[in-house]
PDB file of C-alpha atoms in Angstrom:
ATOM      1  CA  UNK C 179      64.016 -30.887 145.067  1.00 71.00           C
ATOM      2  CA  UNK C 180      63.811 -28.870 141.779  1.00 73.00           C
ATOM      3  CA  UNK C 181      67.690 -27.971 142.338  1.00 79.00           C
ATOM      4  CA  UNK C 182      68.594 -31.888 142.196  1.00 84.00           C
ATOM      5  CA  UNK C 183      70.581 -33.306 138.676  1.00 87.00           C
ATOM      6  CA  UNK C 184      71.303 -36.582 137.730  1.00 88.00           C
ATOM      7  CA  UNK C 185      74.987 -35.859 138.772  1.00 90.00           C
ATOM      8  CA  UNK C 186      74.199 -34.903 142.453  1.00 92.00           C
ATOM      9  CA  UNK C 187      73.311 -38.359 143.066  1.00 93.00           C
ATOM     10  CA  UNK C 188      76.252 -40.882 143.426  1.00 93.00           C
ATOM     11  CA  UNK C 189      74.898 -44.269 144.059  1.00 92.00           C
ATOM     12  CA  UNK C 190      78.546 -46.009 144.405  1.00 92.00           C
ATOM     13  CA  UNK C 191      79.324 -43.729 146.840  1.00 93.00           C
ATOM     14  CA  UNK C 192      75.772 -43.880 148.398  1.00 93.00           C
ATOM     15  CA  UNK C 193      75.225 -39.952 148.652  1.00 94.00           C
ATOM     16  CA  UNK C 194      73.225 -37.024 147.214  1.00 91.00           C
ATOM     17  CA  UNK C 195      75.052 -34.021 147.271  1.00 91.00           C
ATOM     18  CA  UNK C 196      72.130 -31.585 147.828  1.00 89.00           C
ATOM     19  CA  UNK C 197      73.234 -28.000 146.251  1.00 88.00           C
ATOM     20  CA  UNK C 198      72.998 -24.830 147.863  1.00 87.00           C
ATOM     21  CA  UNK C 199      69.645 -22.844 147.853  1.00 81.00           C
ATOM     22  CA  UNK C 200      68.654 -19.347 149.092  1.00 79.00           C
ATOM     23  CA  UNK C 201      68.084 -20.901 152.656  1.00 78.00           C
ATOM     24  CA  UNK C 202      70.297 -24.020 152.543  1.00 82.00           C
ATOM     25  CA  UNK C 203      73.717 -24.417 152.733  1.00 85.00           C
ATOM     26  CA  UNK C 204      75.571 -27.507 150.110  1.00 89.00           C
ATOM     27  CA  UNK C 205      75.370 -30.682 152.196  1.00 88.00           C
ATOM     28  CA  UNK C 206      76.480 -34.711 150.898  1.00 91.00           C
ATOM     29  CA  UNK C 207      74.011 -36.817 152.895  1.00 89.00           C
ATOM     30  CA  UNK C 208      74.567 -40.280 152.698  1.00 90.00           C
ATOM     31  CA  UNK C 209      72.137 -42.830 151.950  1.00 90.00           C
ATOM     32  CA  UNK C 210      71.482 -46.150 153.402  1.00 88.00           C
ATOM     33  CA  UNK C 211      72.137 -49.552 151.923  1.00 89.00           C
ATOM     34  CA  UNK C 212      68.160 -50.133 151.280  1.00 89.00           C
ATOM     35  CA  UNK C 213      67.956 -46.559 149.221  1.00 90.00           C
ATOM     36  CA  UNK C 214      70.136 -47.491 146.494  1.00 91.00           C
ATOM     37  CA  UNK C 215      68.422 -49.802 144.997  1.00 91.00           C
ATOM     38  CA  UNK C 216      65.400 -48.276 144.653  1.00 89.00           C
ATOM     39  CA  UNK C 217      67.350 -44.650 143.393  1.00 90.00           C
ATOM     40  CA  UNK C 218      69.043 -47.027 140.757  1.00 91.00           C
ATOM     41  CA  UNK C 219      65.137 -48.684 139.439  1.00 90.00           C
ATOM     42  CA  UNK C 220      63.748 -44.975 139.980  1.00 86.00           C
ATOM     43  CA  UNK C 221      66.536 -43.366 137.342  1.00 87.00           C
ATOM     44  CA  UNK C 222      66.584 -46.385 134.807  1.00 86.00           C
ATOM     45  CA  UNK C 223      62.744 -47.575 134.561  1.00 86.00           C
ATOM     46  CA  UNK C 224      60.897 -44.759 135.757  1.00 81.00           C
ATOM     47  CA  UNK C 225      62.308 -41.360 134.999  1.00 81.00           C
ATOM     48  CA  UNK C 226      63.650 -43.243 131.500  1.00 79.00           C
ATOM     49  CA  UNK C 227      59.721 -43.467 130.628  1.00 78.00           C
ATOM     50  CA  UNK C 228      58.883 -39.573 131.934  1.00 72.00           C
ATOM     51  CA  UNK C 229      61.965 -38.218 129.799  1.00 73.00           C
ATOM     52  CA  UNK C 230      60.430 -36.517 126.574  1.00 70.00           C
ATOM     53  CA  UNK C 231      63.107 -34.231 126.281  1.00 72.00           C
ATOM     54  CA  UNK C 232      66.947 -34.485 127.220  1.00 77.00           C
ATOM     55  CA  UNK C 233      67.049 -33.205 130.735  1.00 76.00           C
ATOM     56  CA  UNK C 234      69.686 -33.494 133.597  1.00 81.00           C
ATOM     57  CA  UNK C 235      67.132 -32.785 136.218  1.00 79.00           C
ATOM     58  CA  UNK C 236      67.089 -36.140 138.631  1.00 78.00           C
ATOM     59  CA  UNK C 237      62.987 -35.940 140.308  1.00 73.00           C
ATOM     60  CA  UNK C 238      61.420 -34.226 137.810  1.00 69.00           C
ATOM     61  CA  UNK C 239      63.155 -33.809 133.747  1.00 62.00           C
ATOM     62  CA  UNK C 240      59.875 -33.205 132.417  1.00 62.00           C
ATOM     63  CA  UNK C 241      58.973 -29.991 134.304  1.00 58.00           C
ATOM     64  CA  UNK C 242      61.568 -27.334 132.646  1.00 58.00           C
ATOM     65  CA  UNK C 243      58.987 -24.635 133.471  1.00 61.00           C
ATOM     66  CA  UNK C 244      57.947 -24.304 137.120  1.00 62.00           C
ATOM     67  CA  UNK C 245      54.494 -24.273 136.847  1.00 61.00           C
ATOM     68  CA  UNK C 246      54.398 -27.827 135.698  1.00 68.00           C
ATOM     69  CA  UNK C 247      57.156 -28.523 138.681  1.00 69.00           C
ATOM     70  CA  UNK C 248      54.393 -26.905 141.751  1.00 72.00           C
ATOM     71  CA  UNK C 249      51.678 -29.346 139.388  1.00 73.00           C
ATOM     72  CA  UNK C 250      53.930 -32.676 139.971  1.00 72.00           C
ATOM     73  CA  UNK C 251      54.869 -31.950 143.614  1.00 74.00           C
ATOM     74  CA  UNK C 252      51.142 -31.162 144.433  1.00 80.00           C
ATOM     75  CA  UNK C 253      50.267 -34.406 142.962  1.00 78.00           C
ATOM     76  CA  UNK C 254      53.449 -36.170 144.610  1.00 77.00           C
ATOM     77  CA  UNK C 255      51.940 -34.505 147.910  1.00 80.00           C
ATOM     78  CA  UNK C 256      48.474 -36.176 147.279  1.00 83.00           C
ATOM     79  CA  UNK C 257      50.148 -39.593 146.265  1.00 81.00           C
ATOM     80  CA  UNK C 258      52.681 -39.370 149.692  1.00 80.00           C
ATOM     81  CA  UNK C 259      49.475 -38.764 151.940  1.00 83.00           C
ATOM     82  CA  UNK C 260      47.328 -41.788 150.515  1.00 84.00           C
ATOM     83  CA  UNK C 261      49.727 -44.099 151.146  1.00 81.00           C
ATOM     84  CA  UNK C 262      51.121 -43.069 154.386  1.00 80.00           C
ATOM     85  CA  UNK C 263      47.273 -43.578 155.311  1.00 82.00           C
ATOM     86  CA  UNK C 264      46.981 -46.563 153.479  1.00 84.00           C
ATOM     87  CA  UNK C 265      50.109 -48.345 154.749  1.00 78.00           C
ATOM     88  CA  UNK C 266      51.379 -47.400 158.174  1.00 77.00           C
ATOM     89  CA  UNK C 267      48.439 -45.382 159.011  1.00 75.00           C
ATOM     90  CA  UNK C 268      49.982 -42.429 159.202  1.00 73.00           C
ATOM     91  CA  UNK C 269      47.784 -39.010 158.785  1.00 79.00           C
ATOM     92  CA  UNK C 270      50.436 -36.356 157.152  1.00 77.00           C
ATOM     93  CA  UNK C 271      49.415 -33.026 156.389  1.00 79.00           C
ATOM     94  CA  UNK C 272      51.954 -31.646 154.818  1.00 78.00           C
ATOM     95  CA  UNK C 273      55.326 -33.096 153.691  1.00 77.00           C
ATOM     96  CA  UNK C 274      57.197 -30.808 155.508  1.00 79.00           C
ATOM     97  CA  UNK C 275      56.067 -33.096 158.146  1.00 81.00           C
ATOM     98  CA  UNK C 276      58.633 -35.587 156.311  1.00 81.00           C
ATOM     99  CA  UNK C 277      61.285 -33.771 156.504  1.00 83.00           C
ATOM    100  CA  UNK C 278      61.143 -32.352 160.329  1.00 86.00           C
ATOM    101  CA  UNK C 279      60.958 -35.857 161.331  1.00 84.00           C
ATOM    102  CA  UNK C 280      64.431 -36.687 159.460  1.00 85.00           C
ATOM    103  CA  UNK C 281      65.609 -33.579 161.119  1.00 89.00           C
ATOM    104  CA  UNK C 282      64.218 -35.019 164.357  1.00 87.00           C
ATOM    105  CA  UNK C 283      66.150 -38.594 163.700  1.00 88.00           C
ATOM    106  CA  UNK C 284      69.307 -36.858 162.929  1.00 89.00           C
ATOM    107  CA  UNK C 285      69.549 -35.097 165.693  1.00 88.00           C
ATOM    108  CA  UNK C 286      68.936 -37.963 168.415  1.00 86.00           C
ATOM    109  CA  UNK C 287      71.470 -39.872 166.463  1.00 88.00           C
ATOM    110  CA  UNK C 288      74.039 -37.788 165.381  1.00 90.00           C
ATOM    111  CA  UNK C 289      73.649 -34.831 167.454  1.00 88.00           C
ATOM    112  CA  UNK C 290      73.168 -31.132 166.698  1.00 89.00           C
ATOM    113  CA  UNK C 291      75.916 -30.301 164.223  1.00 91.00           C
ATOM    114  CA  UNK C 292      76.151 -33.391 162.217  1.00 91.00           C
ATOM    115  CA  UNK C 293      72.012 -33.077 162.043  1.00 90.00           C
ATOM    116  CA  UNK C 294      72.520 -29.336 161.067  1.00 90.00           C
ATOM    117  CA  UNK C 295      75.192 -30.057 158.057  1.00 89.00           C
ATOM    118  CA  UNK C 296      73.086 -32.767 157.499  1.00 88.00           C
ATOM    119  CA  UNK C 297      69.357 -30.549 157.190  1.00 87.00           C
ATOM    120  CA  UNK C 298      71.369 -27.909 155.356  1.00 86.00           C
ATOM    121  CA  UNK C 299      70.421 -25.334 158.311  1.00 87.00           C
ATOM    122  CA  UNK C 300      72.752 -22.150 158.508  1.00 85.00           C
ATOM    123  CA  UNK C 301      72.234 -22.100 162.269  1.00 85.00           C
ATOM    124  CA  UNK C 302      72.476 -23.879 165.541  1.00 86.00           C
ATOM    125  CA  UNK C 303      69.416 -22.446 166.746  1.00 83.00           C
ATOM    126  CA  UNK C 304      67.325 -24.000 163.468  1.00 84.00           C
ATOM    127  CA  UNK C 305      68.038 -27.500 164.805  1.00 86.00           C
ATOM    128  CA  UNK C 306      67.513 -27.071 168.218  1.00 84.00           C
ATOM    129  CA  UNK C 307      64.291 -26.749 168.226  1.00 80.00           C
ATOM    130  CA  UNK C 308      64.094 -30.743 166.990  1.00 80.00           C
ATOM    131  CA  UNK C 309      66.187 -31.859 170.086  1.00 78.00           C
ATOM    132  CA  UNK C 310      63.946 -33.490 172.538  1.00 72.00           C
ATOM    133  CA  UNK C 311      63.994 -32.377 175.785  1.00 64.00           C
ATOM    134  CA  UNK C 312      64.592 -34.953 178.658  1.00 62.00           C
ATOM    135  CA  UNK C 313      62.373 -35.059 181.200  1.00 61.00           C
ATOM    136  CA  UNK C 314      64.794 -35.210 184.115  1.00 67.00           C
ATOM    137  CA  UNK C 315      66.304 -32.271 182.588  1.00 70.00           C
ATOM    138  CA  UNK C 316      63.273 -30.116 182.831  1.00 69.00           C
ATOM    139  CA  UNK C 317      62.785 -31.372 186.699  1.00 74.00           C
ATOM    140  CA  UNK C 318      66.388 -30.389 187.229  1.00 76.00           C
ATOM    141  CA  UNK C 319      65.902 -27.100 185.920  1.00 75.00           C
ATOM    142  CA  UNK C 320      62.400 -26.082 187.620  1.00 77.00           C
ATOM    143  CA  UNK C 321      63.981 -27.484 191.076  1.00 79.00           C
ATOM    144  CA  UNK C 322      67.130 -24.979 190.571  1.00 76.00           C
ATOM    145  CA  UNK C 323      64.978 -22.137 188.941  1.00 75.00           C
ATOM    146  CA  UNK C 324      61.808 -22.328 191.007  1.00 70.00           C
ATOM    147  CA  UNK C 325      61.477 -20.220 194.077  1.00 69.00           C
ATOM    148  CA  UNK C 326      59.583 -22.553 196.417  1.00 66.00           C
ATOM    149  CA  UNK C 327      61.861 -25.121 195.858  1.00 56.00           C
TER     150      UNK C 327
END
């Protein structure tokens, strides 16, 4: 989030193009129809009134130094919960939970290596663990592997 510019975002195109971190490899994920609009009322109302200072940053241009960043996305954090309870009723305990779930989505509808490119994940084995496992596959697998059966 704190690596994102206003130039990784490309609303006629629909994608972010989510730069490279220390974990992460450089992905373009594209956004739906319903997400641009909101991106394009988020960059002119809303981060036009939080600007103090020129800044390319995209989520947060007022937070050069970090310390103000960790402030904003603990209060993001606090704002995300609330309504998730509020609205859907959703508990979420940490917004991590956010993103596994995404991870999760990908990967029953794109599969494992679009869903990896996609999460950013250097390896297979990162994604795999969001696959759901079928539960005729597991009987299939006890019946071959077990030794009463």
């Amino acid at each position: 989030i704190e690596r994102l510019e206003l130039h990784d975002l490309d609303l006629e195109k629909g994608v972010i193009n989510a730069p490279a971190g220390r974990l992460r490899l450089t992905r373009k994920i594209p956004l739906e129809g319903r997400q641009i609009l909101p991106w394009r009322r988020f960059i002119e109302d809303i981060r036009s009134s939080l600007i103090t200072e020129r800044s390319d940053k995209l989520l947060h241009p007022q937070a050069d130094k970090r310390q103000r960043l960790h402030h904003q996305l603990k209060r993001l954090s606090t704002r995300v919960k609330a309504q998730a309870k509020a609205g859907p009723g959703l508990t979420i305990n940490k917004l991590n939970q956010l993103r596994q779930s995404r991870i999760a989505i990908w990967v029953e509808s794109y599969g494992l290596r679009k869903a990896q490119y996609l999460s950013g994940l250097r390896r297979l084995q990162s994604v795999e663990r969001y696959q759901k496992q079928k539960l005729e596959d597991l009987q299939r697998q006890i019946g071959r592997h077990h030794p009463l059966q």
